Coordinates of C-alpha atoms and ligand atoms in Angstrom, one line a residue:
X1 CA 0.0 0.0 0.0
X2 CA 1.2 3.3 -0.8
X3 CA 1.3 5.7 2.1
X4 CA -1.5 8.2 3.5
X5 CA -0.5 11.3 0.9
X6 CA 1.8 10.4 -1.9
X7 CA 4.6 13.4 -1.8
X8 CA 6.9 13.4 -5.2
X9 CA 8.9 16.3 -5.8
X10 CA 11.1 17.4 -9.3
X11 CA 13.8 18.5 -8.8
X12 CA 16.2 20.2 -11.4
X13 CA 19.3 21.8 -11.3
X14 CA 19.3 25.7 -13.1
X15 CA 21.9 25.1 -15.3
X16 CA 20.4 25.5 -18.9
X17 CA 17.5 25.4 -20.6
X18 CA 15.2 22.0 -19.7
X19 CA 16.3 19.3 -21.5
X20 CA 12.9 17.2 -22.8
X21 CA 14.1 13.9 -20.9
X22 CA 13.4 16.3 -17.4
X23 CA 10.2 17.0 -19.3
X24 CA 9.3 13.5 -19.3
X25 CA 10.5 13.1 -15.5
X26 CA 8.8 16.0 -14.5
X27 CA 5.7 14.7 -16.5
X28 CA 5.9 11.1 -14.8
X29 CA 5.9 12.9 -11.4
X30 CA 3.0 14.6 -12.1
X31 CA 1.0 11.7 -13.0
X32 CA 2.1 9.5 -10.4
X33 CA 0.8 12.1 -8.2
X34 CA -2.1 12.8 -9.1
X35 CA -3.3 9.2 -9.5
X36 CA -2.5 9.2 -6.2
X37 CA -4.1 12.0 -5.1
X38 CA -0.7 13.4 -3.9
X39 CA 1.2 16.5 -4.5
X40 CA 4.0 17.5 -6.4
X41 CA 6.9 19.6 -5.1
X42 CA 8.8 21.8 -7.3
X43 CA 12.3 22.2 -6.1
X44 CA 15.2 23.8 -7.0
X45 CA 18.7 22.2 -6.8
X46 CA 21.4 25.2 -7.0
X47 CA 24.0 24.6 -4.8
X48 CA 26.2 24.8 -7.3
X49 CA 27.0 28.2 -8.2
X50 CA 29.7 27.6 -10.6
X51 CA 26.9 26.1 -12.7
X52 CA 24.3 28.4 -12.1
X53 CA 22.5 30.0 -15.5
X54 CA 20.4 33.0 -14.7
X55 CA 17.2 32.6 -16.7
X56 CA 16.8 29.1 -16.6
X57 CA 14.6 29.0 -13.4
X58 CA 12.3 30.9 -15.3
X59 CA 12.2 28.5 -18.3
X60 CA 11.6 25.6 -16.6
X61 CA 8.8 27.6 -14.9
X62 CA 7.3 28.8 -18.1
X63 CA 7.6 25.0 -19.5
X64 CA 5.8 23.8 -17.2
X65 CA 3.2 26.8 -17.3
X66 CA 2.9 26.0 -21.1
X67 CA 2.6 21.8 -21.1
X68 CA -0.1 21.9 -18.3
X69 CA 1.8 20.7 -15.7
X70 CA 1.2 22.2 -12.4
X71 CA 3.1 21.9 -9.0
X72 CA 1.3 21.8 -5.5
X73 CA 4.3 23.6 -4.1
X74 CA 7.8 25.0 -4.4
X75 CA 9.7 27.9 -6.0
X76 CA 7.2 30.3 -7.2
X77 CA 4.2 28.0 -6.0
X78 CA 4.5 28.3 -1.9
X79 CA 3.9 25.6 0.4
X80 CA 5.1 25.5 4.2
X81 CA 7.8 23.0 3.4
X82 CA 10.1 25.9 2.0
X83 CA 12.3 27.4 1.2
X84 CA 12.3 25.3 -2.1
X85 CA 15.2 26.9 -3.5
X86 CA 18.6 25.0 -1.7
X87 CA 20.9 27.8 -1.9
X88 CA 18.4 29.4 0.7
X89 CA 18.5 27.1 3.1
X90 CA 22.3 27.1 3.9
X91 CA 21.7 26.5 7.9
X92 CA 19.2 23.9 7.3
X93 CA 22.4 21.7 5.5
X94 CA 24.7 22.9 8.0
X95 CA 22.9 21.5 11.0
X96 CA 22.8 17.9 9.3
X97 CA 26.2 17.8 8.7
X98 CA 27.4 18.4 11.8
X99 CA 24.6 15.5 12.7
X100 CA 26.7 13.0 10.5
X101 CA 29.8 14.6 11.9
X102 CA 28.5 14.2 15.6
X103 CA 27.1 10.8 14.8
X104 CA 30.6 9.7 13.6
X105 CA 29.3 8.8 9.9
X106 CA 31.5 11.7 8.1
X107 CA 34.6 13.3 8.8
X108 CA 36.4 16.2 8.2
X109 CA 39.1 16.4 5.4
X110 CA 41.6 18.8 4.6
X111 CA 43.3 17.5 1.5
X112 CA 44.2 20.5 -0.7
X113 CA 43.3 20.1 -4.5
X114 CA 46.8 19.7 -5.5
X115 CA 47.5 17.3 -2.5
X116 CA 44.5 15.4 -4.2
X117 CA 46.2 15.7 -7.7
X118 CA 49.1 14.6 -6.4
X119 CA 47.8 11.4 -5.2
X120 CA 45.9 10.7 -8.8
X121 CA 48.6 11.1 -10.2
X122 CA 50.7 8.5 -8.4
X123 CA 48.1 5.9 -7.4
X124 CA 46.3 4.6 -10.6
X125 CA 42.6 4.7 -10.1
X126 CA 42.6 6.1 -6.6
X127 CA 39.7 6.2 -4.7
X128 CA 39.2 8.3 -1.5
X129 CA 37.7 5.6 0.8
X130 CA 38.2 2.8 3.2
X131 CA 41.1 1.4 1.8
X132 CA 43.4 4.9 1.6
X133 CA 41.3 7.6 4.2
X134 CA 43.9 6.3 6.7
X135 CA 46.9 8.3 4.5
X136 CA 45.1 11.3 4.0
X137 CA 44.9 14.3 5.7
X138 CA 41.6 14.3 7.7
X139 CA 40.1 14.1 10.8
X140 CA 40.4 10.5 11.5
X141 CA 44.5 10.7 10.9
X142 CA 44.8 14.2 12.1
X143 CA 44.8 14.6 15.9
X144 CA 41.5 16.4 17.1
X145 CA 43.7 19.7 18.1
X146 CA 45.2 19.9 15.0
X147 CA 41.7 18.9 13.7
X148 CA 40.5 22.1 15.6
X149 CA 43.4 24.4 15.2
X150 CA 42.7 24.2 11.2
X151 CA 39.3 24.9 11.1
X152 CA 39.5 28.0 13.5
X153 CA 42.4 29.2 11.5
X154 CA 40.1 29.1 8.5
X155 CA 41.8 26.3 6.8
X156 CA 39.1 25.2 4.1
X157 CA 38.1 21.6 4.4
X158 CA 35.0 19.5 3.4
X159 CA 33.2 17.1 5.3
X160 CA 33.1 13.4 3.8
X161 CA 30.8 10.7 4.2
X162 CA 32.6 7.7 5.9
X163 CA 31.5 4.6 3.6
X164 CA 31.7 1.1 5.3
X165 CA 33.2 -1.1 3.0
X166 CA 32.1 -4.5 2.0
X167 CA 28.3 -4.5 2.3
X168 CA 25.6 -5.2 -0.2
X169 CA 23.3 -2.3 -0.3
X170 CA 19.8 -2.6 -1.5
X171 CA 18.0 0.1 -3.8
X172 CA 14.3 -1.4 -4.1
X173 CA 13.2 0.0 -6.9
X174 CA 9.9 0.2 -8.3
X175 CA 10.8 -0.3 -11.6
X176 CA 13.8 -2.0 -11.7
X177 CA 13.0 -4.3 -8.2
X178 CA 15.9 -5.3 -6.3
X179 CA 19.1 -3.6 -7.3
X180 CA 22.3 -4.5 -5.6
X181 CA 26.0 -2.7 -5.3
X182 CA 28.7 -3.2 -2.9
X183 CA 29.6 -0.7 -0.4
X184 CA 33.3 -1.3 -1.5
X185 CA 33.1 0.5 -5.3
X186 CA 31.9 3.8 -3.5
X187 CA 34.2 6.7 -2.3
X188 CA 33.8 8.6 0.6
X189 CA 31.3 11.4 -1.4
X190 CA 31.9 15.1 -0.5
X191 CA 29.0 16.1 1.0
X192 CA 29.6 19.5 2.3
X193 CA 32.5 22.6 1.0
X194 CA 33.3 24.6 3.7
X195 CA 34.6 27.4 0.8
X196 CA 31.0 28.6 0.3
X197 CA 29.5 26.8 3.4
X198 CA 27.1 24.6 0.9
X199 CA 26.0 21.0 1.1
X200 CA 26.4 19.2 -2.5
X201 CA 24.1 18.2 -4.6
X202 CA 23.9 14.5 -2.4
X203 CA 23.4 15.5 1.1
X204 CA 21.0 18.2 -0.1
X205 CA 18.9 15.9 -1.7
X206 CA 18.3 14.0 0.9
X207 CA 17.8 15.9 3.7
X208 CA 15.2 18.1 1.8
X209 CA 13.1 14.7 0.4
X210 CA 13.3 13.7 4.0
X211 CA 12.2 17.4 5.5
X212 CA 9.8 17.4 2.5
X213 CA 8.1 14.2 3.3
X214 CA 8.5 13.0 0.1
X215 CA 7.7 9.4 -0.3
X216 CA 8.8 8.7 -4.0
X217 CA 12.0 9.7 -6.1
X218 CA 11.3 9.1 -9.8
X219 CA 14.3 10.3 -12.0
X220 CA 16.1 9.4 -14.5
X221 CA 18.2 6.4 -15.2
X222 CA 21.2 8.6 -15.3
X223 CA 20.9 8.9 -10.6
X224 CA 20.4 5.1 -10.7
X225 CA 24.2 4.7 -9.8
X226 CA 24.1 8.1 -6.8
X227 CA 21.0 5.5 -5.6
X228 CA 23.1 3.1 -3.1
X229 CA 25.0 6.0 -1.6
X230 CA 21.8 7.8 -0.9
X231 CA 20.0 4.6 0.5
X232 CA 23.4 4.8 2.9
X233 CA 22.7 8.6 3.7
X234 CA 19.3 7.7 4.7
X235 CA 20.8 5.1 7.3
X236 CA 23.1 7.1 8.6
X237 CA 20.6 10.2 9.4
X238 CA 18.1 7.1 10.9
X239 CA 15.7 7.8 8.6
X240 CA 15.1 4.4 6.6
X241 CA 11.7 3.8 7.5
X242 CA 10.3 6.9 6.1
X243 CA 13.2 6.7 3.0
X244 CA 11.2 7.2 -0.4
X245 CA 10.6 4.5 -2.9
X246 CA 12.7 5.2 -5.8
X247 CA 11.9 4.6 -9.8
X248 CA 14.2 5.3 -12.2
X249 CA 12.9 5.5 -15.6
X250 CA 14.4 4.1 -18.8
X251 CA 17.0 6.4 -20.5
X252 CA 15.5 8.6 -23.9
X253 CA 17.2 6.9 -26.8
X254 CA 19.0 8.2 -29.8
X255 CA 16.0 8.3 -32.6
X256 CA 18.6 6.8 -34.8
X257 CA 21.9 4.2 -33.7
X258 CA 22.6 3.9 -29.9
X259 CA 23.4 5.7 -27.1
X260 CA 21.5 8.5 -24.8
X261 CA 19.1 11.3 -26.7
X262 CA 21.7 14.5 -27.1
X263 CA 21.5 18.3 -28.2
X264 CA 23.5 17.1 -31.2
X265 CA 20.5 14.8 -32.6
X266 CA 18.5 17.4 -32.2
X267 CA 20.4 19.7 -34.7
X268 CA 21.4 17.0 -36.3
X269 CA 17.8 15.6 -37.8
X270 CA 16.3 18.8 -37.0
X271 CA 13.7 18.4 -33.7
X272 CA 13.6 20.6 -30.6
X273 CA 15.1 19.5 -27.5
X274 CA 13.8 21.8 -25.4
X275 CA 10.3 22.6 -24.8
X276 CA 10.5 26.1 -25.2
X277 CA 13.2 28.2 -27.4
X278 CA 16.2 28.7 -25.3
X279 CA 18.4 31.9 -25.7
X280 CA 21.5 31.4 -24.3
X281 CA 22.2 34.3 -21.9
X282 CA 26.4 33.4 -22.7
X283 CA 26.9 32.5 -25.9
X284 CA 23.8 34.4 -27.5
X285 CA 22.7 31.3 -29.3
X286 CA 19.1 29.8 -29.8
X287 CA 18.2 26.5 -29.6
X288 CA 14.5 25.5 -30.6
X289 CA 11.8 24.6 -28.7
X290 CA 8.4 22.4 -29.1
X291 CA 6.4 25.3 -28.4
X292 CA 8.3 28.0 -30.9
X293 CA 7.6 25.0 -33.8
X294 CA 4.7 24.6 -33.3
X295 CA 3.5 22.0 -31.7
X296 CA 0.3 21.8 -29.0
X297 CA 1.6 21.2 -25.6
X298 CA -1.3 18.1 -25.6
X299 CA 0.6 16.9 -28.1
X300 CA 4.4 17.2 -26.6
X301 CA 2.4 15.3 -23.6
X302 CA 1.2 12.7 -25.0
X303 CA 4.3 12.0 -26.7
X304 CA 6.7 11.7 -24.2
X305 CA 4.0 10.0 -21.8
X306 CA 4.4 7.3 -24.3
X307 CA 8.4 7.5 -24.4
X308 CA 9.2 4.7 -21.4
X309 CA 5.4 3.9 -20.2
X310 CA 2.9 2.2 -21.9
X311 CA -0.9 1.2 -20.4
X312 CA -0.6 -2.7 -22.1
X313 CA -3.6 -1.4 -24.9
X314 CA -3.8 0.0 -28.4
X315 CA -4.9 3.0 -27.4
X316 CA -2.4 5.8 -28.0
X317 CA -4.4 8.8 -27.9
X318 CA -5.1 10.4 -24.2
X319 CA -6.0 13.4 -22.5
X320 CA -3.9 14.3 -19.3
X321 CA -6.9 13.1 -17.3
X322 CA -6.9 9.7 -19.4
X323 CA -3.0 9.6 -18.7
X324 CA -3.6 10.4 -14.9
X325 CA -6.4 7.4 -15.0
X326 CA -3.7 4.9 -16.5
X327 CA -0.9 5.8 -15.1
X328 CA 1.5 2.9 -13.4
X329 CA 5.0 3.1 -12.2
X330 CA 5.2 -0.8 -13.0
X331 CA 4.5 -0.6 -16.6
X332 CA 7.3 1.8 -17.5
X333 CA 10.4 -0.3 -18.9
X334 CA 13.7 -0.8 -17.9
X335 CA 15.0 -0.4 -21.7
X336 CA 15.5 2.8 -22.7
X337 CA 13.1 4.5 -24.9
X338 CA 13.7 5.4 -28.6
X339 CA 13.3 9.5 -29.3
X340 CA 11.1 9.2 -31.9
X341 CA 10.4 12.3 -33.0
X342 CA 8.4 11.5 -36.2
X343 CA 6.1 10.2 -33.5
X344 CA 5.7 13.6 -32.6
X345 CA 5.1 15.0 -35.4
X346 CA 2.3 12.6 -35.8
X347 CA 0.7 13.2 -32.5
X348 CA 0.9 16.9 -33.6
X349 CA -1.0 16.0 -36.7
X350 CA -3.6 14.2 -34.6
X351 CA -4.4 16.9 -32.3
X352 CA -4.8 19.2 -35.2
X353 CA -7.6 16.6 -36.1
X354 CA -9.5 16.8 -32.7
X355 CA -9.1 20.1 -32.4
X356 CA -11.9 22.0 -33.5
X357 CA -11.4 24.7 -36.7
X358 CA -12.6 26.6 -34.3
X359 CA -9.9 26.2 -31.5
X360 CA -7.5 25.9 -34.4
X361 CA -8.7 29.2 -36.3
X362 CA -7.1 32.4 -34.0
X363 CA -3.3 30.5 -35.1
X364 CA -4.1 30.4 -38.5
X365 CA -5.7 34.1 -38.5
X366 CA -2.3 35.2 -36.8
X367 CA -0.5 33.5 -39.7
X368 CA -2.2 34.8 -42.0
X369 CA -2.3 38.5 -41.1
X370 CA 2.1 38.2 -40.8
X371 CA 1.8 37.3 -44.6
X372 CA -0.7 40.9 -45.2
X373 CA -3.7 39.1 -45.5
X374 CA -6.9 40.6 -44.4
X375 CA -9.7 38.2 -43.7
X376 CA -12.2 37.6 -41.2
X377 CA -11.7 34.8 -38.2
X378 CA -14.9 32.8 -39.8
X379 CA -13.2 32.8 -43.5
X380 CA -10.1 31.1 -41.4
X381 CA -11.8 28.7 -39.9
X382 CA -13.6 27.8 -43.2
X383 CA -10.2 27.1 -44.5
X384 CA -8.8 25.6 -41.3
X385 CA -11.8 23.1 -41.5
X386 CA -10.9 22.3 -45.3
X387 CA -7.5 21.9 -45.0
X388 CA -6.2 20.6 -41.6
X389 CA -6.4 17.2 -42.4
X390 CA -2.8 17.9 -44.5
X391 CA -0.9 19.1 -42.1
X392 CA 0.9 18.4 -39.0
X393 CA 1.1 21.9 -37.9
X394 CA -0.9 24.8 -38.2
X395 CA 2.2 26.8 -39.7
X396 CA 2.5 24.5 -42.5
X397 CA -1.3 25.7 -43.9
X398 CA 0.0 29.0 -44.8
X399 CA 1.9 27.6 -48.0
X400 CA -0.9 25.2 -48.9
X401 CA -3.7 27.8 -48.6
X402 CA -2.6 31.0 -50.2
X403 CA -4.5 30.1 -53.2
X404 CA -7.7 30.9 -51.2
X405 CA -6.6 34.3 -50.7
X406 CA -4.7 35.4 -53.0
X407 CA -5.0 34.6 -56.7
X408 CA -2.4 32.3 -58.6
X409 CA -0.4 35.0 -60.7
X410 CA 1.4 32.2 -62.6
X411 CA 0.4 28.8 -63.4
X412 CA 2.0 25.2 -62.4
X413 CA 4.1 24.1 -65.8
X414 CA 3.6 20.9 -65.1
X415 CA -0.1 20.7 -64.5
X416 CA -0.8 23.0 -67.4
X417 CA 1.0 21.2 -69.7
X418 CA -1.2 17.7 -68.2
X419 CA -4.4 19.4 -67.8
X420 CA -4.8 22.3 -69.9
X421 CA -6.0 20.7 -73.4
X422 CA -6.7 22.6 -76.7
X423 CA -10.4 22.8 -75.9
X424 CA -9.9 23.9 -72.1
X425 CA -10.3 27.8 -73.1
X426 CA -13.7 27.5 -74.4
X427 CA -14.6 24.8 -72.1
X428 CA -13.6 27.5 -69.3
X429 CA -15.8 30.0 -71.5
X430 CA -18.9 27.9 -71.2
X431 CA -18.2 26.9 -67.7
X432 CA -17.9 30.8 -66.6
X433 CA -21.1 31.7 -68.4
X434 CA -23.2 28.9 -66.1
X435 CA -21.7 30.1 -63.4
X436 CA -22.1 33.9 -64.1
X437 CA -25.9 32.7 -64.6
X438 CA -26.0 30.8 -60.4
X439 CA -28.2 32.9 -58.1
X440 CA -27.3 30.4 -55.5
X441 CA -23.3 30.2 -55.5
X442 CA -23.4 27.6 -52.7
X443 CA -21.1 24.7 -52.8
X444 CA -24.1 22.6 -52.8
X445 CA -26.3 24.4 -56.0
X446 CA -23.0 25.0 -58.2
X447 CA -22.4 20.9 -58.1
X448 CA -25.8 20.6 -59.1
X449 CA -25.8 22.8 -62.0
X450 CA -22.6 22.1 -63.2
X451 CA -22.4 18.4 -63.0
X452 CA -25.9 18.5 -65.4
X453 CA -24.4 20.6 -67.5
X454 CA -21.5 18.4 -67.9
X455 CA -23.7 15.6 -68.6
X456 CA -26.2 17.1 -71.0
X457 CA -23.2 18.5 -72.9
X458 CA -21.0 15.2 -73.4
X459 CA -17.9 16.8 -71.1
X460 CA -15.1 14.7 -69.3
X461 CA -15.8 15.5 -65.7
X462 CA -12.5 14.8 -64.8
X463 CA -11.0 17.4 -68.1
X464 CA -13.2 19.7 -66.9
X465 CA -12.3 19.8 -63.2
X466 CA -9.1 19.6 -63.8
X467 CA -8.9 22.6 -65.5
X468 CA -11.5 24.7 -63.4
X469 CA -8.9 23.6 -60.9
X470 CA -6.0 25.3 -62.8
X471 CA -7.6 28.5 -63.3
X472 CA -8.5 29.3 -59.4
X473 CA -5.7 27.6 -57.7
X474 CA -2.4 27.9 -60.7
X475 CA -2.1 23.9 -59.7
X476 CA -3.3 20.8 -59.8
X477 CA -3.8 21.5 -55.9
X478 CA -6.4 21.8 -53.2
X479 CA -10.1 19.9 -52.1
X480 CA -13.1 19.6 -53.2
X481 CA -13.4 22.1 -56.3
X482 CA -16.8 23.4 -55.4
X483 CA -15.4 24.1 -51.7
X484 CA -13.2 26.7 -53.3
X485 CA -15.4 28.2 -55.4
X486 CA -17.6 28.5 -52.8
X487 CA -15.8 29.8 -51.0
X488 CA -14.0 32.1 -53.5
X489 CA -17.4 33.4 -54.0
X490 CA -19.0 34.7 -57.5
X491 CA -17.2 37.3 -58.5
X492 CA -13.4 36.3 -57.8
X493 CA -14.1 32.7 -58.7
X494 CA -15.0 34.6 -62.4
X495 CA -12.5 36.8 -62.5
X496 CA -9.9 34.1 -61.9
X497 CA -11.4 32.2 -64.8
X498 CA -11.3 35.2 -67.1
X499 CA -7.6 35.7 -66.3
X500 CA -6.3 32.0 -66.6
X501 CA -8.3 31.5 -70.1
X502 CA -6.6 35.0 -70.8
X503 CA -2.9 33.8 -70.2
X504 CA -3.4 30.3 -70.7
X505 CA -5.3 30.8 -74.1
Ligands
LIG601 N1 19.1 18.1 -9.3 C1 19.0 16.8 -9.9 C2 18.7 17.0 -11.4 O1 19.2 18.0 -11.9 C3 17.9 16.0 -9.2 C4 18.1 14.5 -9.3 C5 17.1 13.9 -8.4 O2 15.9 13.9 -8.8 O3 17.5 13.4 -7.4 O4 18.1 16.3 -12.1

């Protein structure tokens, strides 16, 4: 049984812009929690200023804020748990430390970086731990004055965890069951820098998922191997019987080859890796995002909900609700998960289906008004409904419906040289003169009369389609001819004929 209130929390770093696997973590968070009926904590992990980006708290925010994704509380969201942001809650980390200190589970070390480098350099593969502490210079060689005379006298030190060598440590996790390491391959972790008084990134971590109640860490495969170490933390503090339940989800795959999903792929085969653009405040450069291309935020959701979780069904389709329904730690994969991003594209193109024109209409409108056209939001939505089954994005309309604003100044060589026969001219003629004569210019009364006059006259539907085609569009391009005339309207649907059976001859 899960406990009384499930309490997940994500947890990134501000170091750039979000890349779309902490998208997909973030996302999996969310809808473990709220199957659950538990809250989400939004936390931010910056003790480490040297890789601190300004701006990218903000981004991740605004991701979030964009895909639907809403946190219960945390930076920017309150919450009585706070502060959420680590580098504010420097006495918080400094008390637990000198708990591990007291309790005789960490030490003090004094090892300068070159006496460190030094050491590397001499002993291959050296490993600060069980097996060499005892010739470094720390606080279980050094005697306890000497301990105490250096850190009055300002000496900088940090604080290590003491590791006990030789044990099998457990990580139950949730997706990957029983997963098993010896004590022995760890070092004794830094977990505290007395140079700017902060905790790193492992003792942070947990003492705020412990002070945070939160009872389940679901992150990526890439904290699988931190896992043991923190299991250890958790003993040491005495805090294993309230220690989170930990899922580590399957690693977002290369869409092509092998290996982990990289900025690289995304420039390389052209898809966004970040959810939203990202203007780097350094270098000045922009990467792309989901939402800057153009794709529906239901649709980036769906898509990654897919990318390492799957319900057991054919259904592929869902709504966040649907996805909080379904939902289940235990039927993600271990395997990592292609990045298919043509998937993506399709999901896009699926949610412009159940969309409504009308939804989809105030994009297209926007679109249309950057290229100086000047049309109403219903004549938009008239096109939108005509044409949306084409595209994958609502951007990618523009090219294929200019035709129903703007008349064809040249004609397609091609389709002229295919569909415009010797008698097309005074077919055209005819054809304009029954249409001059329509009252009624509705899509529904010009099939009628035309398609009897075709018949009572002998004419090749298909010749004589073909060719109204040409003249109002300049290609062999578009739906259902009567739509456009339609919606062309009598006078510019004549005018367009005039003019092609003028150049064409
Ligand atoms: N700050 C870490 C990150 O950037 C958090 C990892 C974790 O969830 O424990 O992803």
């Amino acid at each position: 049984m899960l406990q009384d209130q499930v309490r997940v929390r994500f947890a990134p770093s501000p170091t750039g812009p979000l890349h779309i696997g902490g998208v997909r973590t973030a996302l999996y968070n969310y809808l473990f929690a709220r199957r659950h009926g538990g809250k989400v904590i939004f936390r931010i992990e910056d003790t480490d200023s040297t890789r601190f980006v300004p701006g990218a708290e903000a981004y991740i925010i605004e991701s979030f804020k964009w895909l639907g994704i809403d946190f219960d509380e945390g930076v920017s969201f309150g919450g009585d748990k706070g502060p959420y942001r680590q580098s504010e809650r420097k006495e918080i980390y400094q008390k637990y430390v000198k708990m591990l200190l007291d309790k005789g589970c960490a030490y003090y070390a004094f090892d300068t970086p070159e006496e460190l480098q030094k050491v590397r350099d001499e002993v291959k593969n050296f490993q600060y731990d069980a097996s060499t502490r005892g010739q470094m210079r720390n606080s279980l060689t050094l005697p306890i004055e000497e301990v105490n005379r250096l850190i009055e006298s300002g000496e900088q030190y940090v604080v290590r965890f003491k590791i006990e060598p030789g044990e099998n440590v457990h990580v139950n996790d949730l997706i990957r069951g029983d997963v098993v390491i010896n004590s022995s391959i760890l070092d004794d972790k830094v977990l505290y820098k007395s140079a700017d008084g902060l905790p790193t990134y492992h003792l942070a971590n947990i003492v705020d998922d412990h002070l945070m109640e939160i009872t389940h860490v679901i992150r990526g495969e890439e904290w699988l191997s931190s896992a043991p170490l923190h299991v250890l933390l958790y003993r040491a503090f005495g805090w294993e019987s309230t220690m989170p339940q930990f899922a580590h989800l399957p690693l977002l795959l290369k869409p092509d080859g092998k290996g982990k999903l990289s900025k690289r792929d995304g420039d390389r085969l052209g898809f966004p890796v970040f959810p939203l653009e990202w203007h780097d405040p350094q270098s000045g450069a922009v990467s792309a995002g989901y939402r800057e291309n153009g794709y529906f935020p239901e649709a980036v959701i769906n898509f990654l909900a897919l990318l390492g979780w799957n319900p057991g069904t054919e259904q592929e389709l869902f709504t966040m609700d649907e996805l909080i329904e379904q939902f289940d730690l235990s039927k993600c994969s271990k395997a990592g998960a292609k990045f298919d991003y043509l998937k993506g594209t399709w999901f896009n193109h699926e949610y412009i289906l159940k969309k409504s024109d009308e939804e989809i209409a105030p994009e297209f409108l926007k679109i249309l008004k950057e290229n100086s056209i000047e049309t109403t939001l219903e004549r938009a939505q008239q096109v939108v409904g005509m044409m949306k089954n084409r595209v994958n994005f609502v951007k990618e309309l523009w090219p294929l419906c200019k035709f129903f604003f703007v008349a064809p100044d040249s004609y397609d060589e091609k389709t002229v040289k295919k569909r415009w026969k010797e008698d097309s001219a005074a077919t055209m003629r005819r054809l304009r003169d029954v249409l001059a004569g329509l009252e009624d210019f509705s899509l529904a009364h010009q099939e009628e009369v035309v398609m009897k006059w075709i018949e009572e006259n002998g004419l090749h539907t298909g010749n004589v389609m073909n060719a109204f085609r040409l003249t109002l569009v300049g290609a062999g391009v578009g739906p259902h001819m009567f739509d456009i005339s339609a919606f062309l309207g009598k006078e510019e649907t004549l005018s367009r004929m005039e003019r092609a059976i003028n150049i064409l001859g």
